[in-house]
Every structure is written in C-alpha cells, then in structure tokens.
mmCIF file of C-alpha atoms in Angstrom:
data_model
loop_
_atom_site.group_PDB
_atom_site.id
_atom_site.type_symbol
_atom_site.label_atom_id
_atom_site.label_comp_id
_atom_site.label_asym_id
_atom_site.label_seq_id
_atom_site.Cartn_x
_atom_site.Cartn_y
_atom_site.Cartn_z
ATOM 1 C CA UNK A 99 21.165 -15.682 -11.943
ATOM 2 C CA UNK A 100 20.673 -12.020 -12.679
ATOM 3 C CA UNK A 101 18.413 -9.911 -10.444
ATOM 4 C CA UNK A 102 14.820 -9.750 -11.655
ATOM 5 C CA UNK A 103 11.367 -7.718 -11.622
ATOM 6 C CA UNK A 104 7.994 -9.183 -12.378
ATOM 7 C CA UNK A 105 4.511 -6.834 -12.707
ATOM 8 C CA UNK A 106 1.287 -8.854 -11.582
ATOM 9 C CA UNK A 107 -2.110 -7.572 -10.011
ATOM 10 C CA UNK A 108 -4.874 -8.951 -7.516
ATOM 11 C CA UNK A 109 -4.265 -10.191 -4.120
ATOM 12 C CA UNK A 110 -4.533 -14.186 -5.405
ATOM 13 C CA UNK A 111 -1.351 -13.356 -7.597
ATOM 14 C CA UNK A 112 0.755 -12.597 -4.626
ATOM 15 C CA UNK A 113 0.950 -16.136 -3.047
ATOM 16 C CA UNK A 114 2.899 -17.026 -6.513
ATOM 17 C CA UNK A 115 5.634 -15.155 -5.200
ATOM 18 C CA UNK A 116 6.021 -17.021 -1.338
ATOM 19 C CA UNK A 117 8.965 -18.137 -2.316
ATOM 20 C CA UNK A 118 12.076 -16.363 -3.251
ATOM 21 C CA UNK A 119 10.640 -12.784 -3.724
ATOM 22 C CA UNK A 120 10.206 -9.867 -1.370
ATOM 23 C CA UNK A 121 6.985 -8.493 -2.591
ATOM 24 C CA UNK A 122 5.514 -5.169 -3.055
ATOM 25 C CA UNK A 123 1.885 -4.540 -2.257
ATOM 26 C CA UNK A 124 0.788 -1.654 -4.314
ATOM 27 C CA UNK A 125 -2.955 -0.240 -4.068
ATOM 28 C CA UNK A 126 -2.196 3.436 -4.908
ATOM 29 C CA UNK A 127 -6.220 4.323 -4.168
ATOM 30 C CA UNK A 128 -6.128 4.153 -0.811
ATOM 31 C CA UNK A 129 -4.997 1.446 1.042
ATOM 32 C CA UNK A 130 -0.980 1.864 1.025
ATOM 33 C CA UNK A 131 -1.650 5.634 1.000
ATOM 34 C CA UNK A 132 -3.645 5.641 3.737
ATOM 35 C CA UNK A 133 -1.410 3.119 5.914
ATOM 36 C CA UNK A 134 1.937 5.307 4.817
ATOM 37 C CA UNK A 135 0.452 8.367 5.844
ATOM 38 C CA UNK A 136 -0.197 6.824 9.508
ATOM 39 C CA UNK A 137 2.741 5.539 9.959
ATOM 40 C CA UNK A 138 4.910 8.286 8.934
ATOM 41 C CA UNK A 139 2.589 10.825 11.205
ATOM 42 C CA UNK A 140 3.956 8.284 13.932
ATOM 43 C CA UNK A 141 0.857 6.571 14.077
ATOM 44 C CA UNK A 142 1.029 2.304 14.503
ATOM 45 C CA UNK A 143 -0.604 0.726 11.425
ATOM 46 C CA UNK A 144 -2.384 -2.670 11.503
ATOM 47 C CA UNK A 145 -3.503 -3.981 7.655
ATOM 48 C CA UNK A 146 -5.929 -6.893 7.840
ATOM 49 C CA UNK A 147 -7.726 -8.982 5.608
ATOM 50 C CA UNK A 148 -11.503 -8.745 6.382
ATOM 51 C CA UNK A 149 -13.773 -6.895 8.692
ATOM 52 C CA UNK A 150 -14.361 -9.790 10.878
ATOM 53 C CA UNK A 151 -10.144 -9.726 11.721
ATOM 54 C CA UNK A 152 -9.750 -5.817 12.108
ATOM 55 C CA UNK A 153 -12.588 -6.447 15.121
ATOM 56 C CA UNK A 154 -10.352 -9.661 16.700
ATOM 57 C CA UNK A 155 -7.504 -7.140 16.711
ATOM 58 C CA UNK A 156 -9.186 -4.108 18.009
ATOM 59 C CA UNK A 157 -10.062 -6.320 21.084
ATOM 60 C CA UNK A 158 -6.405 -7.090 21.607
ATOM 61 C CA UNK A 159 -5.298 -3.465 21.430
ATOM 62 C CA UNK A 160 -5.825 -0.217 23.335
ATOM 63 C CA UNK A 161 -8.764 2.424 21.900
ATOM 64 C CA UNK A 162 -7.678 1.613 18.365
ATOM 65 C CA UNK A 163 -8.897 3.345 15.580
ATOM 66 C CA UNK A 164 -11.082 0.897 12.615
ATOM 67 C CA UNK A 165 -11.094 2.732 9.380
ATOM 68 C CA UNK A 166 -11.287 1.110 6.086
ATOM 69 C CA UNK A 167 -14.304 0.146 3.460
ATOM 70 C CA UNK A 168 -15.732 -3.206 2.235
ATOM 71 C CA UNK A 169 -17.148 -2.490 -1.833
ATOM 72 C CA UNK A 170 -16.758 1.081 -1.346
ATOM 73 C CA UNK A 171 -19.028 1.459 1.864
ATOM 74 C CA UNK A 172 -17.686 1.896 5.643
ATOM 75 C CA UNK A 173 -18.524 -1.226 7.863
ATOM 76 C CA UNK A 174 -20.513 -0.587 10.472
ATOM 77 C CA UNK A 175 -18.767 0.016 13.822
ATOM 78 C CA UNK A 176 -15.816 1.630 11.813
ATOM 79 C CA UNK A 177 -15.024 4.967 13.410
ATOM 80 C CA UNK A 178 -14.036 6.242 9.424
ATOM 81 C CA UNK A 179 -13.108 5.384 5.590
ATOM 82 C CA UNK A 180 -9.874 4.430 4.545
ATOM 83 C CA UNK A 181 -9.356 7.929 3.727
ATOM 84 C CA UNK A 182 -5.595 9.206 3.325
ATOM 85 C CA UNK A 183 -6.990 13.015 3.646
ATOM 86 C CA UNK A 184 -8.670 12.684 6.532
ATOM 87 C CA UNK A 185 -6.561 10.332 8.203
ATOM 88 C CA UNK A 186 -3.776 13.284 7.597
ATOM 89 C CA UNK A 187 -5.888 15.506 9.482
ATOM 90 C CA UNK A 188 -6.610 13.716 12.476
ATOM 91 C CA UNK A 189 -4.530 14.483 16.085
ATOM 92 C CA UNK A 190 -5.363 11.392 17.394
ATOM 93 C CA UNK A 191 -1.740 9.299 16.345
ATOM 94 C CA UNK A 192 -1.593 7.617 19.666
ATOM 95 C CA UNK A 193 -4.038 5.385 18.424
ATOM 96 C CA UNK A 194 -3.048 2.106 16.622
ATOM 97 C CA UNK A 195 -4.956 2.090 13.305
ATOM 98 C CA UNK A 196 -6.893 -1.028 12.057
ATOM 99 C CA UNK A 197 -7.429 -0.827 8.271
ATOM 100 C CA UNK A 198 -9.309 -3.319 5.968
ATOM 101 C CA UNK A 199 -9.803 -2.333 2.374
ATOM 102 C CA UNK A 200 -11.115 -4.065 -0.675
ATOM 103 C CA UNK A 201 -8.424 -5.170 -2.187
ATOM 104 C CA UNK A 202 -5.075 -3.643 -1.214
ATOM 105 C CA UNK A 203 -4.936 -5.308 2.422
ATOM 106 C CA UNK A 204 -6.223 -8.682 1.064
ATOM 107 C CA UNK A 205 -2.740 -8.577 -1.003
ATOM 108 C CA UNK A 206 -1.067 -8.287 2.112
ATOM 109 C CA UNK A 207 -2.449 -10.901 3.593
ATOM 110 C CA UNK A 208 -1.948 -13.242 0.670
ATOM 111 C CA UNK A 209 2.149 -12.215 0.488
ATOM 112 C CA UNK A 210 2.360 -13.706 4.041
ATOM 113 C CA UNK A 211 5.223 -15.951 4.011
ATOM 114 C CA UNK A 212 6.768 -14.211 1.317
ATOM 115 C CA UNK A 213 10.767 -13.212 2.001
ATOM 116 C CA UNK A 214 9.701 -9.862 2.735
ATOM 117 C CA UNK A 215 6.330 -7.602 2.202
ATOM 118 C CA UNK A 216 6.555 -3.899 1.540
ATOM 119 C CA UNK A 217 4.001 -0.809 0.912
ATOM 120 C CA UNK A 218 3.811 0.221 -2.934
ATOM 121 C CA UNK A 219 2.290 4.103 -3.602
ATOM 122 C CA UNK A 220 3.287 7.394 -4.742
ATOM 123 C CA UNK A 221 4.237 8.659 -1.927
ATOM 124 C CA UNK A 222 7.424 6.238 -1.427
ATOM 125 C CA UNK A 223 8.673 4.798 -4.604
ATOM 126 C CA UNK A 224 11.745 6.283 -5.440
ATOM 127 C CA UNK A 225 13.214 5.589 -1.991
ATOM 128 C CA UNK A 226 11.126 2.098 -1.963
ATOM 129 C CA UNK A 227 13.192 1.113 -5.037
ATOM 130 C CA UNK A 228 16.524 1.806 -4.243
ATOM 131 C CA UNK A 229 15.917 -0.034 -0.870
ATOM 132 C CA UNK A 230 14.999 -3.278 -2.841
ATOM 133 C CA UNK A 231 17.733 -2.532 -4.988
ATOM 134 C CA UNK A 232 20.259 -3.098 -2.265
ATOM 135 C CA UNK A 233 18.571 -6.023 -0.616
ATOM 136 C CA UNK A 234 16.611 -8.328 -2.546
ATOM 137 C CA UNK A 235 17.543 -10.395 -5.787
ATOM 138 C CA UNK A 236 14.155 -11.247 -7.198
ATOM 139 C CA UNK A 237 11.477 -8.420 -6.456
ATOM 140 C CA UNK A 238 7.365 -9.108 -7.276
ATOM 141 C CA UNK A 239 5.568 -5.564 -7.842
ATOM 142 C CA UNK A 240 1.568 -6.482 -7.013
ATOM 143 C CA UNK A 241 -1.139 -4.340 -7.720
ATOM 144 C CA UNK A 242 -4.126 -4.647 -5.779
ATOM 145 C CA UNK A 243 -6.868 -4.802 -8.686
ATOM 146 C CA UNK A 244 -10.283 -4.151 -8.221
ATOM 147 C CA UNK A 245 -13.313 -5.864 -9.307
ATOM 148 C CA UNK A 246 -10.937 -7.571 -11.538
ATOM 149 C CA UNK A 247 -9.131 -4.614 -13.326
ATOM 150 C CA UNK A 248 -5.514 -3.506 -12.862
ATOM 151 C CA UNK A 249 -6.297 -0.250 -12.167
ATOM 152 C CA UNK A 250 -4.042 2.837 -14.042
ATOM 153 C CA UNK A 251 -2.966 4.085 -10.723
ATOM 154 C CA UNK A 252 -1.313 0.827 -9.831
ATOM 155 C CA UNK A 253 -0.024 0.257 -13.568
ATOM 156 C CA UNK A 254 1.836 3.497 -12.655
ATOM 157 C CA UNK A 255 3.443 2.968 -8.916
ATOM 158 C CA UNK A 256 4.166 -0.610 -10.440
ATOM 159 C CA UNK A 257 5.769 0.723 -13.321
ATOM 160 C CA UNK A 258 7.623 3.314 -11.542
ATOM 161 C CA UNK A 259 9.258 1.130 -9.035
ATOM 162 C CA UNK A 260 10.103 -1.722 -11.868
ATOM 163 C CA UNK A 261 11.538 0.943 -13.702
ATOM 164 C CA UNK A 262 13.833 1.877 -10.828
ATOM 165 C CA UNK A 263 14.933 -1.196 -10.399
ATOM 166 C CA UNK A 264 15.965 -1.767 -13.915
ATOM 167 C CA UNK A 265 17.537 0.717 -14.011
ATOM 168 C CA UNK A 266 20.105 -1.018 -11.168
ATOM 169 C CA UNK A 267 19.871 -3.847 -13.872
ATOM 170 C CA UNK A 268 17.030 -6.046 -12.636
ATOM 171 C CA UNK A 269 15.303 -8.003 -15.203
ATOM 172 C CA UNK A 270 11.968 -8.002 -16.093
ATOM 173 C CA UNK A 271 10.759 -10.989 -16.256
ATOM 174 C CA UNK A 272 7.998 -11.565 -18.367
ATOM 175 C CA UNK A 273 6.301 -9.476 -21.513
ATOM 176 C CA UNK A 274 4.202 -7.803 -19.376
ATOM 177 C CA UNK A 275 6.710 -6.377 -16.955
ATOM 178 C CA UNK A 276 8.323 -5.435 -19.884
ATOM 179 C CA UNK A 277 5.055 -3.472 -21.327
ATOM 180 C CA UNK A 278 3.823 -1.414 -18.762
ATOM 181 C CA UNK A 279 7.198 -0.145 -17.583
ATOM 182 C CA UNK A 280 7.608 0.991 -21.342
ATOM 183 C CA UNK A 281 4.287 2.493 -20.941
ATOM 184 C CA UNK A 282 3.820 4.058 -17.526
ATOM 185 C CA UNK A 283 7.847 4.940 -16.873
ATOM 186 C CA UNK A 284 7.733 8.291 -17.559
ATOM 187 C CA UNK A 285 3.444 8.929 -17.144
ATOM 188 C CA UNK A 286 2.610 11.617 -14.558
ATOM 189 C CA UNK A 287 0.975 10.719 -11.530
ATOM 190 C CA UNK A 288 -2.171 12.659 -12.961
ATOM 191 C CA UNK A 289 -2.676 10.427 -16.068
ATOM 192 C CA UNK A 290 -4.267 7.881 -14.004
ATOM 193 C CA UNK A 291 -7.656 10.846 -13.971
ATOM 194 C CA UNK A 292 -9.209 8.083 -16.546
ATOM 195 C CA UNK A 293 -9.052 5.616 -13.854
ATOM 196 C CA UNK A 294 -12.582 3.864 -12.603
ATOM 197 C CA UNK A 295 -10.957 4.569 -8.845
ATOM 198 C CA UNK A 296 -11.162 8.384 -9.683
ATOM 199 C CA UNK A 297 -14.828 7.920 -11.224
ATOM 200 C CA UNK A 298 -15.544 6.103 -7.844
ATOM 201 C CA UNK A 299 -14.047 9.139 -5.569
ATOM 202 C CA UNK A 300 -15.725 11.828 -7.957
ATOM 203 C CA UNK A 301 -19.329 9.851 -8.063
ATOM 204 C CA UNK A 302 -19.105 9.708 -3.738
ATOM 205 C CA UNK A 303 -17.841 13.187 -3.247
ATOM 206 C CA UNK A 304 -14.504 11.939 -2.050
ATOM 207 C CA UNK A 305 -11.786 13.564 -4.822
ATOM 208 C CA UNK A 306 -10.302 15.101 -1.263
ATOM 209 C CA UNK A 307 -8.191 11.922 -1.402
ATOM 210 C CA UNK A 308 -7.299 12.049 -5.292
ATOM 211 C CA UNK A 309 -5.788 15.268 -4.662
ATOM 212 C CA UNK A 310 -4.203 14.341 -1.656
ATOM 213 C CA UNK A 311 -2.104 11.559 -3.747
ATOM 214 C CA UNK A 312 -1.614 14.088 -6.079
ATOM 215 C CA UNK A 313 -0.086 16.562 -3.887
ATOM 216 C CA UNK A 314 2.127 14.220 -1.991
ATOM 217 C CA UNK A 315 4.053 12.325 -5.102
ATOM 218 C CA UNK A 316 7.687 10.995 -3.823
ATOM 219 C CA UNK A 317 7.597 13.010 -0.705
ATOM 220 C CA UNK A 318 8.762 10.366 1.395
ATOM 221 C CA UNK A 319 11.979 8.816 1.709
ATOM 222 C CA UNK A 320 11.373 5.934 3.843
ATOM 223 C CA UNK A 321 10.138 2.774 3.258
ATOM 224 C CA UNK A 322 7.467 0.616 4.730
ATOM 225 C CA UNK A 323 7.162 -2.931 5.751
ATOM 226 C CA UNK A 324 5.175 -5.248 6.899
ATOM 227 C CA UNK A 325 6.768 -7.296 9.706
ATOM 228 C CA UNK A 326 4.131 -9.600 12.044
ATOM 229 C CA UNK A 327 0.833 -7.925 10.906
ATOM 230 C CA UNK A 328 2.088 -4.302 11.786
ATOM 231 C CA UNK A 329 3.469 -1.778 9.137
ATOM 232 C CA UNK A 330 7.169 -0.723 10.261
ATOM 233 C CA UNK A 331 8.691 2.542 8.801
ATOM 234 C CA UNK A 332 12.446 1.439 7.620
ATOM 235 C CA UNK A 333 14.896 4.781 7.224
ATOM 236 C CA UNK A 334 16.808 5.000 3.848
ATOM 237 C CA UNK A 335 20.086 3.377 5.951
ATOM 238 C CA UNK A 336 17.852 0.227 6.646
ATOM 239 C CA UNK A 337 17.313 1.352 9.991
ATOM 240 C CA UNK A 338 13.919 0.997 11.839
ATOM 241 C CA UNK A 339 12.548 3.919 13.470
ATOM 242 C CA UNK A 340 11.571 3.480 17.233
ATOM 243 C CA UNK A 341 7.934 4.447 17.880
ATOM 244 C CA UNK A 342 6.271 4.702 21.083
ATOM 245 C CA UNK A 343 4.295 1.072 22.024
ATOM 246 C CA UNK A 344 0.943 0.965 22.075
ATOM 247 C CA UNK A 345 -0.165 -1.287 25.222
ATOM 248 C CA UNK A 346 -2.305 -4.299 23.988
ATOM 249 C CA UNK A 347 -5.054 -4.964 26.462
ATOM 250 C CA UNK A 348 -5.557 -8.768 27.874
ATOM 251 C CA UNK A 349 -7.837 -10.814 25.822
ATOM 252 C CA UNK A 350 -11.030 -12.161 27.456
#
C-alpha cells in the first residue's frame, strides 16, 4: 500500500487516526509555537488537556510554570498566556512548563494512543516533514480549529507539511487533502493576516505573538514529539536530545 497523507481539523478528528497513523498536531496560533519555543530554549514542556489537569501536574512537579488560556482569557492561578513572545523572553528555562490552550492541546490529548504524536507550526515543518518521511507510512496532519473553523494559519502548516511529504510520494488521501495543499503549498506565512486568530491578537493588543511566528518561519530543524505527556525535541538524525531533569516532588 503506498504511503499516504490525510488533512483534517479539530481535536475530535484526531482519535480517527489511533490506529495506524503517526499524527501531527498543528495549532499554528499559539499552542505548538509556544510549546516549540520552550523546548528548544531547553525548557521541559508539559501539554494538557484542561485547566483542572495542568493543576494535578503542577503538584507533581517542581516550581513549574502554568501558562496557557481557556476562550481567549488566562485562568486564574496561571503565572501567564500561552504567549510564544513572551515565553521567548523569559530566563526562567529551569522551569517545566504546563500549557493548556483552547484547542491545540485538546488535539494532543485526543491523538493519545496514536503510533506517534508530533508538534505541527511554522517554525518546524520542513525538518518535521522529512522526519515523517523516513519513518512513518500513513501520516494524519490535524489542525486544531477553533470555535469550529479551520483556521488559515493551520490550512497553511497543514498544507506545507502534506506538501512535503508528497513530494517523497505520499498520497493524499482524500479531496480535501488534495485541495488545500493545491491551495496553501506555495502561500506565504503572512497570507494567513485574514485569519479570525489575527483579528483576536489585534482586538487584545497581543500582535507581539503574530509577528513573532512571522519572524521565526522554518528556523528550526528539529522536530518535536510527544512521548508520555512531555514534549521531546528529536535531532534531524532521529536522535533525542538530553535535557537536564526536572525533579518531580512527592505527591500528597
């Protein structure tokens, strides 16, 4: 059977894919930006599904940090936002990061059990792509969605990393694989301005982390996976990189 590629969005899609596909969870505004950029600033990443299981980790671990935003707001407790710009700024990457989000670390938590679970944004896709290339046979591309729309941003990463891998002769697998590779492809990372994520950023003062996508398109060439809860950073060679352990305290 030849290799294949399929295009889907929101996190309910992804448990269609448990079986058979490594899965890429793509949510381009903010989540995966946010959890790349702390893991490649050698920070330890923690994506969870609600706000109520980022505060049973945080008691397990040692002065993490809880960013992250429920319908746009900042849950109460949470040290910050799940904000890639000011998460780049911060000196503080000895502490493990908690993130919850919307809608990009729900799809994480619905590709559990899938053959494998990667991060999907601009900052990675080239290198994500040829990674998957070399290792997996049937690859599911998942946007995030929000409040029910595929978003353009995530049309594009999902696009772009389809398109890589058909170009290493994957298939796509349905129509609309097939239609928004043909129509995102070649799109610049700034065509997704029209996108209701931008309106939200520019509406609550927050474009910082618009043009901090922006500026950091495919400058990464690692690739990041999620392996037991925890985002690993995976060199180009397919080999981990060793970061230092952050000491879980004992649970009451």
């Amino acid at each position: 059977m030849p290799n294949s590629v399929v295009i889907d969005y929101l996190a309910e899609s992804a448990r269609r894919y448990r079986i058979g596909y490594a899965v890429v969870a793509v949510d381009v505004i903010r989540a995966m930006t946010t959890a790349v950029t702390s893991v490649a600033a050698g920070r330890r990443c923690f994506p969870v599904p609600t706000v109520e299981a980022a505060l049973d980790l945080a008691r397990q671990l040692e002065n993490p940090l809880l960013a992250g935003e429920v319908e746009g707001r900042v849950p109460a407790t949470f040290e910050m936002d799940n904000s890639p710009a000011l998460l780049a700024r911060r000196r503080d990457t000895h502490r493990p990061l908690v993130l919850v989000s919307s809608s990009g670390t729900k799809v994480i938590h619905e590709a559990t059990g899938c053959d494998a679970v990667y991060l999907g944004c601009f900052r990675s896709h080239s290198a994500l792509a040829a990674y998957l290339a070399a290792r997996h046979t049937r690859v599911a591309v998942v946007g995030a969605g929000s409040k029910g729309e595929f978003r353009e941003e995530d049309q594009i990463c999902c696009a772009w990393i389809a398109a890589g891998l058909m170009r290493q002769g994957y298939t796509p697998e349905n129509e609309q694989t097939t239609e928004l590779v043909r129509r995102w492809e070649n799109a610049p990372a700034e065509a997704c301005w029209c996108s209701n994520s931008v309106d939200f950023l520019r509406r609550t003062g927050q474009l910082r982390d618009f043009d901090f996508i922006l500026e950091h398109v495919d400058d990464l060439r690692d690739v990041f996976e999620v392996q037991n809860g925890e985002v690993k950073m995976i060199n180009a060679a397919g080999r981990r990189h060793c970061r230092p352990t952050t000491r879980m305290s004992a649970v009451p």
